[in-house]
Amino acid sequence: MRLSEIYKPVGEKKTKTPISYEIFPPKAVDENAEKQKIETLLKELKILKEFNPALISITYGAGGTNRGSTIELARKINTELELNIMQHFTCVCSTKNFIENYLKEIESLDIKNILALKGDPPKDCVTVEQDFSYANELVEFISQNFALDIAVAGYPEKHPAALTLQDDIKNLKQKITVGGCAIFTQLFFENDNFYRYCELLNEQDIKVPVVAGILPVSNFSQLGKMAQMCGVVLPSKMVERFEKFQNSEEDTTKMGIEFALNQCEKLIEFGVSGLHFYTLNRAHPTKEIIRCLS
Ligand code: FAD
C-alpha cells in the first residue's frame, strides 16, 4: 500500500490513526550471528504484526554501508511476513548511478514507498563522489524517474544544522514541492513543539500528512546521548521522572511506555496523521503502547 493511500493530513477525520514501526538491519560480528539476529527481529515483528501496521520502515546506513543487509531484510519482511515496507534511503557519499541502481533493486522487490534523506556522512566518507547535496535533490530525482511514493524527514524542534526552525521549514517545503507526499518526524517528547510545528507548516501551505516519531524510552543514559545527537528537547519534568528509575531498565521501560502512551493519546486527539514508533528492534514497549491505545 502506498503512503498516499495510507495517510490523511493532520486534523482530517480518520477512522483509525495508522501506526508504523521503524527497524534497523541488525549488525553482528559474523554472518551466522547476523542471521540469528535477523531471525530474532522477524519474531519481534511477528508479535507487532497483530496490530496491523500500515508499514515497516527500514533504516539505511548513509553512504550504502549496509546496502546488502538492508535489501535482504526487506526481502524477508516482504516474503515471510507480508508486511508493507517503506525503505529509507540517503544520498550522501553516493553517485547518481549508484542511487539509480539501488532504487531499481528496491522497485524490483515491489516496494512502493521510500523515505528520501540526505543522511549524515559516515566517518570514512571523505573524498567519495556525490551528486546530490540535499534531500530535495534526491526527492526530485526519484519523483522524475521512479514510481515510488516519497516521504521526507521533518524536525519539529529544528534540524541541528539549520539556523532557525523557519529556515528548516523553508527547506522542507522544497522537498514537498518536488515530490514529497508525507513527512515523518524526528522523535520528540514535547507534544506542544509538534503542535506548533504543524501550525507553522500550515502557515507555509504545507498540507501533506505529518507522521509523528515516537520513541518509547527504555534506557535513560542512552537517551541523553541520543537527544543531544538529534537536537531533541528533553523536558525537565520528564528528566526528573526518569532519573528516579535510571538504575532499573525494567522500571525505565515501564515509565517509557507510560510516557509514550500519554503522548500518543494526546496526538491522536490532536488529529495526527500517523504514529511512527522507533522500536529499536524490540516489540515489547511498542506492543504495550498500542495495546492500550486499541
Ligand atoms: P535535508 O532535508 O537535506 O536537510 C539537512 C539540513 O540542510 C537541514 O538543516 C536543512 O534545513 C538544510 N537544507 C536542506 N535543503 C537545503 C538547501 N537546498 N540549501 C541549504 N540548506 C538546506 N539517517 C540515516 O543515515 N539513515 C536513516 O535511515 C535515517 N532515517 C531517518 C528517519 C527519520 C524519520 C529522520 C527524521 C531522520 C533520519 N535519518 C537517517 C537522519 C537524517 O539523515 C539526518 O538528520 C540528516 O542530517 C538530514 O537528512 P534530511 O533528509 O532531513 O536532510
mmCIF file of C-alpha atoms and ligand atoms in Angstrom:
data_model
loop_
_atom_site.group_PDB
_atom_site.id
_atom_site.type_symbol
_atom_site.label_atom_id
_atom_site.label_comp_id
_atom_site.label_asym_id
_atom_site.label_seq_id
_atom_site.Cartn_x
_atom_site.Cartn_y
_atom_site.Cartn_z
ATOM 1 C CA MET A 1 0.000 0.000 0.000
ATOM 2 C CA ARG A 2 1.220 3.467 -0.888
ATOM 3 C CA LEU A 3 1.788 6.386 1.503
ATOM 4 C CA SER A 4 -0.793 8.361 -0.451
ATOM 5 C CA GLU A 5 -3.385 5.658 0.269
ATOM 6 C CA ILE A 6 -2.492 5.286 3.958
ATOM 7 C CA TYR A 7 -2.241 8.794 5.390
ATOM 8 C CA LYS A 8 -4.525 11.803 5.694
ATOM 9 C CA PRO A 9 -3.418 15.350 6.559
ATOM 10 C CA VAL A 10 -3.254 16.485 10.208
ATOM 11 C CA GLY A 11 -6.705 17.305 11.592
ATOM 12 C CA GLU A 12 -8.605 15.453 8.848
ATOM 13 C CA LYS A 13 -11.078 12.848 10.129
ATOM 14 C CA LYS A 14 -9.705 9.292 10.388
ATOM 15 C CA THR A 15 -11.457 6.050 11.290
ATOM 16 C CA LYS A 16 -8.207 4.854 12.887
ATOM 17 C CA THR A 17 -4.802 6.538 13.212
ATOM 18 C CA PRO A 18 -2.308 4.482 11.165
ATOM 19 C CA ILE A 19 0.657 3.079 13.077
ATOM 20 C CA SER A 20 4.049 2.102 11.702
ATOM 21 C CA TYR A 21 7.340 0.724 13.042
ATOM 22 C CA GLU A 22 10.913 1.688 12.324
ATOM 23 C CA ILE A 23 13.513 -1.064 12.467
ATOM 24 C CA PHE A 24 17.203 -1.233 11.564
ATOM 25 C CA PRO A 25 19.144 -4.067 9.901
ATOM 26 C CA PRO A 26 20.946 -5.809 12.776
ATOM 27 C CA LYS A 27 24.736 -5.947 12.722
ATOM 28 C CA ALA A 28 26.872 -8.733 14.158
ATOM 29 C CA VAL A 29 30.483 -9.885 14.181
ATOM 30 C CA ASP A 30 29.914 -12.703 11.695
ATOM 31 C CA GLU A 31 27.355 -13.957 9.193
ATOM 32 C CA ASN A 32 25.874 -16.612 11.498
ATOM 33 C CA ALA A 33 25.361 -14.191 14.356
ATOM 34 C CA GLU A 34 23.757 -11.736 11.918
ATOM 35 C CA LYS A 35 21.352 -14.402 10.617
ATOM 36 C CA GLN A 36 20.409 -15.180 14.216
ATOM 37 C CA LYS A 37 19.713 -11.515 14.923
ATOM 38 C CA ILE A 38 17.575 -11.212 11.799
ATOM 39 C CA GLU A 39 15.515 -14.231 12.886
ATOM 40 C CA THR A 40 15.027 -12.632 16.312
ATOM 41 C CA LEU A 41 13.939 -9.387 14.663
ATOM 42 C CA LEU A 42 11.434 -11.225 12.451
ATOM 43 C CA LYS A 43 9.948 -12.828 15.586
ATOM 44 C CA GLU A 44 9.591 -9.393 17.199
ATOM 45 C CA LEU A 45 7.893 -8.088 14.062
ATOM 46 C CA LYS A 46 5.541 -11.071 14.041
ATOM 47 C CA ILE A 47 4.411 -10.009 17.528
ATOM 48 C CA LEU A 48 3.783 -6.460 16.320
ATOM 49 C CA LYS A 49 2.053 -7.622 13.139
ATOM 50 C CA GLU A 50 -1.159 -8.351 15.085
ATOM 51 C CA PHE A 51 -1.786 -4.588 15.327
ATOM 52 C CA ASN A 52 -1.985 -4.237 11.518
ATOM 53 C CA PRO A 53 0.811 -1.751 10.938
ATOM 54 C CA ALA A 54 0.427 0.461 7.879
ATOM 55 C CA LEU A 55 4.102 -0.049 7.150
ATOM 56 C CA ILE A 56 7.508 -1.105 8.439
ATOM 57 C CA SER A 57 10.286 1.364 7.744
ATOM 58 C CA ILE A 58 13.820 0.017 7.383
ATOM 59 C CA THR A 59 16.735 2.346 8.062
ATOM 60 C CA TYR A 60 19.629 2.688 5.655
ATOM 61 C CA GLY A 61 23.316 3.217 6.502
ATOM 62 C CA ALA A 62 24.306 6.538 4.936
ATOM 63 C CA GLY A 63 26.762 6.006 2.099
ATOM 64 C CA GLY A 64 25.446 2.495 1.451
ATOM 65 C CA THR A 65 27.355 0.881 4.327
ATOM 66 C CA ASN A 66 24.640 -1.731 4.973
ATOM 67 C CA ARG A 67 23.157 -1.861 1.486
ATOM 68 C CA GLY A 68 23.217 -5.676 1.177
ATOM 69 C CA SER A 69 21.723 -6.452 4.575
ATOM 70 C CA THR A 70 19.021 -3.811 4.089
ATOM 71 C CA ILE A 71 17.870 -5.354 0.818
ATOM 72 C CA GLU A 72 17.972 -8.856 2.294
ATOM 73 C CA LEU A 73 15.933 -7.776 5.303
ATOM 74 C CA ALA A 74 13.364 -6.039 3.093
ATOM 75 C CA ARG A 75 13.066 -9.194 1.007
ATOM 76 C CA LYS A 76 12.479 -11.351 4.100
ATOM 77 C CA ILE A 77 9.892 -8.996 5.616
ATOM 78 C CA ASN A 78 8.127 -8.841 2.292
ATOM 79 C CA THR A 79 8.019 -12.562 1.610
ATOM 80 C CA GLU A 80 7.914 -14.132 5.080
ATOM 81 C CA LEU A 81 5.741 -11.624 6.926
ATOM 82 C CA GLU A 82 3.906 -9.977 4.019
ATOM 83 C CA LEU A 83 4.220 -6.556 5.619
ATOM 84 C CA ASN A 84 4.196 -3.271 3.727
ATOM 85 C CA ILE A 85 7.617 -1.610 3.574
ATOM 86 C CA MET A 86 8.979 1.904 3.403
ATOM 87 C CA GLN A 87 12.702 1.797 2.657
ATOM 88 C CA HIS A 88 14.858 4.659 3.984
ATOM 89 C CA PHE A 89 17.476 5.893 1.563
ATOM 90 C CA THR A 90 20.213 8.545 1.799
ATOM 91 C CA CYS A 91 22.130 10.440 -0.877
ATOM 92 C CA VAL A 92 25.351 11.489 0.908
ATOM 93 C CA CYS A 93 28.531 9.963 -0.455
ATOM 94 C CA SER A 94 26.615 8.396 -3.353
ATOM 95 C CA THR A 95 26.684 8.936 -7.083
ATOM 96 C CA LYS A 96 23.572 9.243 -9.244
ATOM 97 C CA ASN A 97 24.467 5.949 -10.877
ATOM 98 C CA PHE A 98 24.657 4.139 -7.548
ATOM 99 C CA ILE A 99 21.373 5.708 -6.424
ATOM 100 C CA GLU A 100 19.628 4.711 -9.636
ATOM 101 C CA ASN A 101 20.768 1.079 -9.374
ATOM 102 C CA TYR A 102 19.733 0.814 -5.731
ATOM 103 C CA LEU A 103 16.286 2.246 -6.411
ATOM 104 C CA LYS A 104 15.771 -0.192 -9.290
ATOM 105 C CA GLU A 105 16.554 -3.003 -6.849
ATOM 106 C CA ILE A 106 14.030 -1.573 -4.374
ATOM 107 C CA GLU A 107 11.337 -1.418 -7.046
ATOM 108 C CA SER A 108 12.092 -4.991 -8.118
ATOM 109 C CA LEU A 109 11.086 -6.088 -4.582
ATOM 110 C CA ASP A 110 7.704 -4.482 -5.202
ATOM 111 C CA ILE A 111 8.351 -1.842 -2.538
ATOM 112 C CA LYS A 112 6.155 1.198 -3.168
ATOM 113 C CA ASN A 113 7.422 3.690 -0.579
ATOM 114 C CA ILE A 114 10.713 5.382 0.153
ATOM 115 C CA LEU A 115 11.892 7.832 2.818
ATOM 116 C CA ALA A 116 14.302 10.075 0.909
ATOM 117 C CA LEU A 117 17.030 11.555 3.107
ATOM 118 C CA LYS A 118 20.269 13.401 2.899
ATOM 119 C CA GLY A 119 21.904 11.271 5.639
ATOM 120 C CA ASP A 120 24.932 12.128 7.732
ATOM 121 C CA PRO A 121 28.238 11.243 6.058
ATOM 122 C CA PRO A 122 29.876 8.211 7.663
ATOM 123 C CA LYS A 123 33.338 8.828 9.162
ATOM 124 C CA ASP A 124 35.132 7.011 6.335
ATOM 125 C CA CYS A 125 33.441 9.072 3.601
ATOM 126 C CA VAL A 126 35.958 11.808 2.898
ATOM 127 C CA THR A 127 36.628 12.012 -0.813
ATOM 128 C CA VAL A 128 33.824 9.909 -2.259
ATOM 129 C CA GLU A 129 31.939 11.427 -5.203
ATOM 130 C CA GLN A 130 28.426 12.618 -4.527
ATOM 131 C CA ASP A 131 25.860 14.020 -6.943
ATOM 132 C CA PHE A 132 23.242 15.410 -4.550
ATOM 133 C CA SER A 133 23.891 17.858 -1.712
ATOM 134 C CA TYR A 134 20.470 17.927 -0.039
ATOM 135 C CA ALA A 135 17.467 15.652 0.259
ATOM 136 C CA ASN A 136 15.312 17.866 -2.002
ATOM 137 C CA GLU A 137 17.586 16.951 -4.951
ATOM 138 C CA LEU A 138 17.163 13.250 -4.188
ATOM 139 C CA VAL A 139 13.377 13.661 -3.902
ATOM 140 C CA GLU A 140 13.249 15.392 -7.284
ATOM 141 C CA PHE A 141 15.386 12.689 -8.910
ATOM 142 C CA ILE A 142 13.212 9.887 -7.508
ATOM 143 C CA SER A 143 9.931 11.538 -8.444
ATOM 144 C CA GLN A 144 11.133 12.108 -12.012
ATOM 145 C CA ASN A 145 12.462 8.585 -12.522
ATOM 146 C CA PHE A 146 10.589 6.153 -10.286
ATOM 147 C CA ALA A 147 7.002 5.328 -9.435
ATOM 148 C CA LEU A 148 7.646 5.360 -5.679
ATOM 149 C CA ASP A 149 5.668 7.338 -3.095
ATOM 150 C CA ILE A 150 8.199 9.566 -1.362
ATOM 151 C CA ALA A 151 8.274 10.521 2.320
ATOM 152 C CA VAL A 152 10.690 13.099 3.724
ATOM 153 C CA ALA A 153 12.083 13.851 7.185
ATOM 154 C CA GLY A 154 10.813 16.754 9.298
ATOM 155 C CA TYR A 155 12.181 18.151 12.545
ATOM 156 C CA PRO A 156 9.603 19.687 14.943
ATOM 157 C CA GLU A 157 12.471 21.045 17.060
ATOM 158 C CA LYS A 158 14.645 22.019 14.043
ATOM 159 C CA HIS A 159 17.357 20.035 12.298
ATOM 160 C CA PRO A 160 20.619 20.550 14.242
ATOM 161 C CA ALA A 161 22.350 22.167 11.227
ATOM 162 C CA ALA A 162 19.582 24.680 10.486
ATOM 163 C CA LEU A 163 19.944 28.191 11.866
ATOM 164 C CA THR A 164 16.247 28.620 12.605
ATOM 165 C CA LEU A 165 13.122 26.470 12.506
ATOM 166 C CA GLN A 166 11.722 28.837 9.855
ATOM 167 C CA ASP A 167 14.772 28.200 7.612
ATOM 168 C CA ASP A 168 14.407 24.488 8.131
ATOM 169 C CA ILE A 169 10.713 24.600 7.193
ATOM 170 C CA LYS A 170 11.547 26.591 4.049
ATOM 171 C CA ASN A 171 13.937 23.800 3.071
ATOM 172 C CA LEU A 172 11.321 21.193 3.959
ATOM 173 C CA LYS A 173 8.872 22.916 1.643
ATOM 174 C CA GLN A 174 11.282 22.406 -1.256
ATOM 175 C CA LYS A 175 11.183 18.645 -0.602
ATOM 176 C CA ILE A 176 7.389 18.694 -0.752
ATOM 177 C CA THR A 177 7.242 20.893 -3.858
ATOM 178 C CA VAL A 178 9.393 18.464 -5.838
ATOM 179 C CA GLY A 179 7.504 15.313 -4.868
ATOM 180 C CA GLY A 180 7.443 14.515 -1.120
ATOM 181 C CA CYS A 181 3.959 13.293 -0.194
ATOM 182 C CA ALA A 182 4.324 12.734 3.574
ATOM 183 C CA ILE A 183 6.527 13.986 6.420
ATOM 184 C CA PHE A 184 7.908 11.578 9.025
ATOM 185 C CA THR A 185 9.220 13.484 12.026
ATOM 186 C CA GLN A 186 12.240 13.198 14.204
ATOM 187 C CA LEU A 187 11.383 11.826 17.642
ATOM 188 C CA PHE A 188 10.214 14.379 20.197
ATOM 189 C CA PHE A 189 8.997 14.342 23.801
ATOM 190 C CA GLU A 190 7.276 17.722 23.992
ATOM 191 C CA ASN A 191 3.955 17.472 22.136
ATOM 192 C CA ASP A 192 3.497 21.250 22.219
ATOM 193 C CA ASN A 193 6.508 21.558 19.921
ATOM 194 C CA PHE A 194 4.851 19.179 17.469
ATOM 195 C CA TYR A 195 1.545 21.104 17.549
ATOM 196 C CA ARG A 196 3.404 24.378 16.947
ATOM 197 C CA TYR A 197 5.317 22.739 14.081
ATOM 198 C CA CYS A 198 2.079 21.648 12.408
ATOM 199 C CA GLU A 199 0.774 25.203 12.713
ATOM 200 C CA LEU A 200 3.932 26.571 11.082
ATOM 201 C CA LEU A 201 3.679 24.015 8.264
ATOM 202 C CA ASN A 202 0.089 25.022 7.703
ATOM 203 C CA GLU A 203 1.097 28.703 7.564
ATOM 204 C CA GLN A 204 3.633 27.769 4.870
ATOM 205 C CA ASP A 205 0.901 25.942 2.977
ATOM 206 C CA ILE A 206 2.483 22.532 3.572
ATOM 207 C CA LYS A 207 -0.600 20.326 3.612
ATOM 208 C CA VAL A 208 0.802 16.795 3.320
ATOM 209 C CA PRO A 209 0.319 14.278 6.173
ATOM 210 C CA VAL A 210 2.668 14.620 9.153
ATOM 211 C CA VAL A 211 3.503 11.355 10.914
ATOM 212 C CA ALA A 212 4.834 11.720 14.472
ATOM 213 C CA GLY A 213 8.027 9.912 15.526
ATOM 214 C CA ILE A 214 7.617 8.233 18.927
ATOM 215 C CA LEU A 215 10.448 6.714 20.944
ATOM 216 C CA PRO A 216 9.420 4.527 23.886
ATOM 217 C CA VAL A 217 12.333 5.204 26.256
ATOM 218 C CA SER A 218 13.957 2.160 27.836
ATOM 219 C CA ASN A 219 17.483 3.324 28.652
ATOM 220 C CA PHE A 220 17.937 6.664 30.364
ATOM 221 C CA SER A 221 21.697 7.102 29.849
ATOM 222 C CA GLN A 222 21.423 6.371 26.102
ATOM 223 C CA LEU A 223 18.539 8.818 25.888
ATOM 224 C CA GLY A 224 20.716 11.811 26.826
ATOM 225 C CA LYS A 225 23.258 10.975 24.118
ATOM 226 C CA MET A 226 20.572 10.324 21.533
ATOM 227 C CA ALA A 227 18.723 13.561 22.318
ATOM 228 C CA GLN A 228 21.927 15.546 22.005
ATOM 229 C CA MET A 229 22.793 13.904 18.695
ATOM 230 C CA CYS A 230 19.332 14.520 17.225
ATOM 231 C CA GLY A 231 18.925 18.000 18.731
ATOM 232 C CA VAL A 232 15.830 16.911 20.631
ATOM 233 C CA VAL A 233 14.473 18.734 23.711
ATOM 234 C CA LEU A 234 14.324 16.706 26.925
ATOM 235 C CA PRO A 235 11.697 18.432 29.094
ATOM 236 C CA SER A 236 12.989 18.889 32.669
ATOM 237 C CA LYS A 237 9.870 17.264 34.152
ATOM 238 C CA MET A 238 10.492 14.195 32.016
ATOM 239 C CA VAL A 239 14.144 14.029 33.064
ATOM 240 C CA GLU A 240 13.119 14.247 36.749
ATOM 241 C CA ARG A 241 10.664 11.369 36.301
ATOM 242 C CA PHE A 242 13.140 9.113 34.504
ATOM 243 C CA GLU A 243 16.118 9.955 36.717
ATOM 244 C CA LYS A 244 14.469 8.262 39.686
ATOM 245 C CA PHE A 245 14.444 4.937 37.847
ATOM 246 C CA GLN A 246 17.699 5.187 35.932
ATOM 247 C CA ASN A 247 19.280 2.148 37.610
ATOM 248 C CA SER A 248 16.465 -0.198 36.660
ATOM 249 C CA GLU A 249 15.908 -0.970 32.983
ATOM 250 C CA GLU A 250 12.585 -2.621 33.843
ATOM 251 C CA ASP A 251 11.241 0.447 35.634
ATOM 252 C CA THR A 252 12.620 2.775 32.946
ATOM 253 C CA THR A 253 10.840 0.718 30.294
ATOM 254 C CA LYS A 254 7.556 0.883 32.254
ATOM 255 C CA MET A 255 7.922 4.623 32.643
ATOM 256 C CA GLY A 256 8.822 4.934 28.934
ATOM 257 C CA ILE A 257 5.635 3.079 27.965
ATOM 258 C CA GLU A 258 3.515 5.276 30.221
ATOM 259 C CA PHE A 259 5.124 8.459 28.888
ATOM 260 C CA ALA A 260 4.799 7.499 25.205
ATOM 261 C CA LEU A 261 1.231 6.261 25.690
ATOM 262 C CA ASN A 262 0.237 9.636 27.103
ATOM 263 C CA GLN A 263 1.991 11.365 24.191
ATOM 264 C CA CYS A 264 0.173 9.154 21.642
ATOM 265 C CA GLU A 265 -3.271 9.641 23.211
ATOM 266 C CA LYS A 266 -2.880 13.412 23.008
ATOM 267 C CA LEU A 267 -1.518 13.263 19.458
ATOM 268 C CA ILE A 268 -4.498 11.196 18.314
ATOM 269 C CA GLU A 269 -6.840 13.720 19.944
ATOM 270 C CA PHE A 270 -4.976 16.456 18.040
ATOM 271 C CA GLY A 271 -5.601 14.631 14.752
ATOM 272 C CA VAL A 272 -2.045 13.477 13.947
ATOM 273 C CA SER A 273 -1.718 11.761 10.542
ATOM 274 C CA GLY A 274 0.014 8.689 11.947
ATOM 275 C CA LEU A 275 2.214 7.356 14.758
ATOM 276 C CA HIS A 276 5.634 6.041 13.792
ATOM 277 C CA PHE A 277 7.352 4.015 16.517
ATOM 278 C CA TYR A 278 11.129 3.903 16.799
ATOM 279 C CA THR A 279 11.122 0.295 18.008
ATOM 280 C CA LEU A 280 14.896 -0.204 18.281
ATOM 281 C CA ASN A 281 14.039 -3.711 17.021
ATOM 282 C CA ARG A 282 12.125 -4.626 20.203
ATOM 283 C CA ALA A 283 8.426 -5.463 20.208
ATOM 284 C CA HIS A 284 7.526 -5.200 23.900
ATOM 285 C CA PRO A 285 7.307 -1.431 24.626
ATOM 286 C CA THR A 286 5.575 -0.590 21.329
ATOM 287 C CA LYS A 287 3.187 -3.554 21.734
ATOM 288 C CA GLU A 288 2.147 -2.377 25.220
ATOM 289 C CA ILE A 289 1.512 1.175 23.985
ATOM 290 C CA ILE A 290 -0.586 0.095 21.008
ATOM 291 C CA ARG A 291 -2.486 -2.473 23.091
ATOM 292 C CA CYS A 292 -3.546 0.336 25.455
ATOM 293 C CA LEU A 293 -4.451 2.619 22.540
ATOM 294 C CA SER A 294 -6.672 -0.006 20.866
HETATM 295 P P1 FAD B 1 17.865 17.765 4.318
HETATM 296 O O1 FAD B 1 16.392 17.825 4.129
HETATM 297 O O2 FAD B 1 18.718 17.816 3.136
HETATM 298 O O3 FAD B 1 18.264 18.805 5.407
HETATM 299 C C1 FAD B 1 19.540 18.780 6.043
HETATM 300 C C2 FAD B 1 19.888 20.175 6.548
HETATM 301 O O4 FAD B 1 20.172 21.040 5.435
HETATM 302 C C3 FAD B 1 18.762 20.879 7.317
HETATM 303 O O5 FAD B 1 19.353 21.699 8.265
HETATM 304 C C4 FAD B 1 18.070 21.738 6.246
HETATM 305 O O6 FAD B 1 17.420 22.855 6.800
HETATM 306 C C5 FAD B 1 19.246 22.116 5.348
HETATM 307 N N1 FAD B 1 18.859 22.209 3.936
HETATM 308 C C6 FAD B 1 18.018 21.377 3.262
HETATM 309 N N2 FAD B 1 17.938 21.726 1.949
HETATM 310 C C7 FAD B 1 18.765 22.786 1.804
HETATM 311 C C8 FAD B 1 19.130 23.566 0.685
HETATM 312 N N3 FAD B 1 18.619 23.334 -0.541
HETATM 313 N N4 FAD B 1 20.023 24.592 0.891
HETATM 314 C C9 FAD B 1 20.531 24.835 2.124
HETATM 315 N N5 FAD B 1 20.229 24.118 3.213
HETATM 316 C C10 FAD B 1 19.353 23.092 3.063
HETATM 317 N N6 FAD B 1 19.845 8.857 8.584
HETATM 318 C C11 FAD B 1 20.411 7.761 8.024
HETATM 319 O O7 FAD B 1 21.604 7.761 7.745
HETATM 320 N N7 FAD B 1 19.671 6.639 7.744
HETATM 321 C C12 FAD B 1 18.333 6.568 8.002
HETATM 322 O O8 FAD B 1 17.708 5.537 7.742
HETATM 323 C C13 FAD B 1 17.696 7.711 8.605
HETATM 324 N N8 FAD B 1 16.378 7.719 8.868
HETATM 325 C C14 FAD B 1 15.775 8.849 9.375
HETATM 326 C C15 FAD B 1 14.394 8.857 9.586
HETATM 327 C C16 FAD B 1 13.756 9.991 10.087
HETATM 328 C C17 FAD B 1 12.254 9.975 10.287
HETATM 329 C C18 FAD B 1 14.523 11.149 10.396
HETATM 330 C C19 FAD B 1 13.842 12.378 10.956
HETATM 331 C C20 FAD B 1 15.899 11.154 10.187
HETATM 332 C C21 FAD B 1 16.544 10.017 9.673
HETATM 333 N N9 FAD B 1 17.919 9.989 9.425
HETATM 334 C C22 FAD B 1 18.503 8.867 8.874
HETATM 335 C C23 FAD B 1 18.769 11.132 9.795
HETATM 336 C C24 FAD B 1 18.969 12.135 8.632
HETATM 337 O O9 FAD B 1 19.635 11.508 7.575
HETATM 338 C C25 FAD B 1 19.806 13.301 9.176
HETATM 339 O O10 FAD B 1 19.035 14.034 10.107
HETATM 340 C C26 FAD B 1 20.392 14.217 8.123
HETATM 341 O O11 FAD B 1 21.305 15.115 8.771
HETATM 342 C C27 FAD B 1 19.378 15.108 7.412
HETATM 343 O O12 FAD B 1 18.655 14.439 6.482
HETATM 344 P P2 FAD B 1 17.422 15.168 5.732
HETATM 345 O O13 FAD B 1 16.931 14.269 4.728
HETATM 346 O O14 FAD B 1 16.495 15.729 6.734
HETATM 347 O O15 FAD B 1 18.258 16.383 5.044
#
